[in-house]
Each structure stands twice: as C-alpha cells, then as structure tokens.
PDB file of C-alpha atoms in Angstrom:
ATOM      1  CA  MET A 283     107.498  91.272  92.538  1.00  0.00           C
ATOM      2  CA  ASN A 284     105.889  94.651  93.178  1.00  0.00           C
ATOM      3  CA  PHE A 285     104.053  95.738  90.033  1.00  0.00           C
ATOM      4  CA  TRP A 286     103.905  99.370  91.197  1.00  0.00           C
ATOM      5  CA  GLN A 287     107.633  99.724  90.517  1.00  0.00           C
ATOM      6  CA  HIS A 288     107.153  98.798  86.865  1.00  0.00           C
ATOM      7  CA  LEU A 289     104.294 101.150  85.996  1.00  0.00           C
ATOM      8  CA  PRO A 290     105.013 104.167  83.779  1.00  0.00           C
ATOM      9  CA  ARG A 291     105.036 107.611  85.389  1.00  0.00           C
ATOM     10  CA  PRO A 292     102.715 109.387  85.734  1.00  0.00           C
ATOM     11  CA  ILE A 293     100.402 106.486  86.540  1.00  0.00           C
ATOM     12  CA  VAL A 294      97.013 106.536  84.811  1.00  0.00           C
ATOM     13  CA  GLY A 295      94.520 104.525  86.837  1.00  0.00           C
ATOM     14  CA  LEU A 296      90.864 103.617  86.599  1.00  0.00           C
ATOM     15  CA  SER A 297      89.417 104.388  90.009  1.00  0.00           C
ATOM     16  CA  PRO A 298      86.260 102.826  91.396  1.00  0.00           C
ATOM     17  CA  MET A 299      82.791 104.308  91.559  1.00  0.00           C
ATOM     18  CA  ASP A 300      80.307 102.227  93.520  1.00  0.00           C
ATOM     19  CA  GLY A 301      77.727 100.737  91.184  1.00  0.00           C
ATOM     20  CA  VAL A 302      79.542 101.915  88.039  1.00  0.00           C
ATOM     21  CA  THR A 303      82.988 100.358  87.690  1.00  0.00           C
ATOM     22  CA  ASP A 304      81.939  96.729  87.622  1.00  0.00           C
ATOM     23  CA  ALA A 305      83.790  94.074  85.625  1.00  0.00           C
ATOM     24  CA  CYS A 306      81.896  94.844  82.386  1.00  0.00           C
ATOM     25  CA  PHE A 307      82.667  98.573  82.567  1.00  0.00           C
ATOM     26  CA  ARG A 308      86.322  97.964  83.423  1.00  0.00           C
ATOM     27  CA  SER A 309      86.695  95.574  80.469  1.00  0.00           C
ATOM     28  CA  VAL A 310      85.211  98.094  78.037  1.00  0.00           C
ATOM     29  CA  ILE A 311      87.524 100.841  79.293  1.00  0.00           C
ATOM     30  CA  ALA A 312      90.552  98.519  79.185  1.00  0.00           C
ATOM     31  CA  SER A 313      89.837  97.565  75.578  1.00  0.00           C
ATOM     32  CA  HIS A 314      89.528 101.197  74.398  1.00  0.00           C
ATOM     33  CA  GLY A 315      92.058 103.133  76.444  1.00  0.00           C
ATOM     34  CA  ARG A 316      93.828 100.822  78.773  1.00  0.00           C
ATOM     35  CA  PRO A 317      94.775 102.385  82.121  1.00  0.00           C
ATOM     36  CA  ASP A 318      98.097 101.489  83.745  1.00  0.00           C
ATOM     37  CA  VAL A 319      96.307 100.043  86.789  1.00  0.00           C
ATOM     38  CA  THR A 320      92.668  99.293  87.607  1.00  0.00           C
ATOM     39  CA  PHE A 321      90.912  99.258  90.984  1.00  0.00           C
ATOM     40  CA  THR A 322      87.796  97.304  91.919  1.00  0.00           C
ATOM     41  CA  GLU A 323      84.920  98.825  93.830  1.00  0.00           C
ATOM     42  CA  PHE A 324      85.253  98.766  97.623  1.00  0.00           C
ATOM     43  CA  THR A 325      83.846  95.563  99.097  1.00  0.00           C
ATOM     44  CA  HIS A 326      83.358  95.042 102.819  1.00  0.00           C
ATOM     45  CA  VAL A 327      85.205  91.950 104.005  1.00  0.00           C
ATOM     46  CA  HIS A 328      82.221  90.991 106.189  1.00  0.00           C
ATOM     47  CA  ASP A 329      79.994  90.810 103.101  1.00  0.00           C
ATOM     48  CA  VAL A 330      82.496  88.595 101.285  1.00  0.00           C
ATOM     49  CA  CYS A 331      82.552  86.151 104.206  1.00  0.00           C
ATOM     50  CA  ARG A 332      78.787  86.238 104.778  1.00  0.00           C
ATOM     51  CA  ALA A 333      77.597  85.845 101.174  1.00  0.00           C
ATOM     52  CA  PRO A 334      80.537  85.230  98.840  1.00  0.00           C
ATOM     53  CA  GLU A 335      78.298  84.117  95.961  1.00  0.00           C
ATOM     54  CA  ILE A 336      76.906  87.666  95.850  1.00  0.00           C
ATOM     55  CA  HIS A 337      79.744  89.913  96.962  1.00  0.00           C
ATOM     56  CA  LEU A 338      82.695  88.288  95.222  1.00  0.00           C
ATOM     57  CA  GLU A 339      81.104  89.473  91.983  1.00  0.00           C
ATOM     58  CA  THR A 340      82.495  92.973  92.682  1.00  0.00           C
ATOM     59  CA  LEU A 341      86.017  91.502  92.648  1.00  0.00           C
ATOM     60  CA  ARG A 342      85.664  89.519  89.409  1.00  0.00           C
ATOM     61  CA  TYR A 343      88.008  90.650  86.621  1.00  0.00           C
ATOM     62  CA  SER A 344      89.314  89.642  83.205  1.00  0.00           C
ATOM     63  CA  GLU A 345      92.934  89.379  82.087  1.00  0.00           C
ATOM     64  CA  ILE A 346      92.676  92.588  80.027  1.00  0.00           C
ATOM     65  CA  GLU A 347      92.183  94.563  83.271  1.00  0.00           C
ATOM     66  CA  ARG A 348      95.544  93.562  84.780  1.00  0.00           C
ATOM     67  CA  PRO A 349      97.187  94.859  86.837  1.00  0.00           C
ATOM     68  CA  ILE A 350      94.178  95.166  89.126  1.00  0.00           C
ATOM     69  CA  VAL A 351      93.901  96.073  92.801  1.00  0.00           C
ATOM     70  CA  ALA A 352      91.075  94.459  94.779  1.00  0.00           C
ATOM     71  CA  GLN A 353      89.788  96.799  97.466  1.00  0.00           C
ATOM     72  CA  LEU A 354      88.519  95.144 100.627  1.00  0.00           C
ATOM     73  CA  TYR A 355      87.767  97.123 103.763  1.00  0.00           C
ATOM     74  CA  GLY A 356      86.838  96.335 107.337  1.00  0.00           C
ATOM     75  CA  ASN A 357      88.314  96.248 110.822  1.00  0.00           C
ATOM     76  CA  ASP A 358      88.406  92.544 111.711  1.00  0.00           C
ATOM     77  CA  PRO A 359      91.713  90.839 110.804  1.00  0.00           C
ATOM     78  CA  GLU A 360      90.103  87.399 111.132  1.00  0.00           C
ATOM     79  CA  LEU A 361      87.588  88.254 108.401  1.00  0.00           C
ATOM     80  CA  PHE A 362      90.399  89.368 106.088  1.00  0.00           C
ATOM     81  CA  TYR A 363      92.080  86.023 106.722  1.00  0.00           C
ATOM     82  CA  LEU A 364      88.871  84.121 105.942  1.00  0.00           C
ATOM     83  CA  ALA A 365      88.180  86.185 102.827  1.00  0.00           C
ATOM     84  CA  ALA A 366      91.647  85.522 101.445  1.00  0.00           C
TER      85      ALA A 366
END
C-alpha cells in the first residue's frame, strides 16, 4: 500500500536539516504538532555499510513519527542492497 495516496492535501511534512532533525527532535515535533509525513536526515549508503552502529542512528525513529521516509543516497546499487 502506498501511504502517499492516503495523506491529506496539502501535505504538511517535516523536512530534514543535517544535525538538527534527529530522532529526539522529530519526536518532540510529532507530539506537539504532528506533520503528515516525516523525513530522516540524508545518510550516505556507504556510511551505513561501513559503520552501521554509528550511521544507522540517523535512521532511528519512534512510532509517533510515522509515516516516515528514510533518506539514503549514493551511487552504488550493491551498497543499497547491503544496507537494506
């Protein structure tokens, strides 16, 4: 099921800011003025594969933040496969 089809219009989203919109910040915002959709900070797929114990922290979320979009970037399909 595609959650985008079920969001109200216009969509109000919480967009990422590197170093600001971590899981704690997103949870506070969600509990006070819940956006329709939340996005994580951008995380390079190479970093997730190289040191997941550090870089997966940027993708951590709580149930109150749902729906949430994890943002991974890179140019190596194999790394995306490994990160998944």
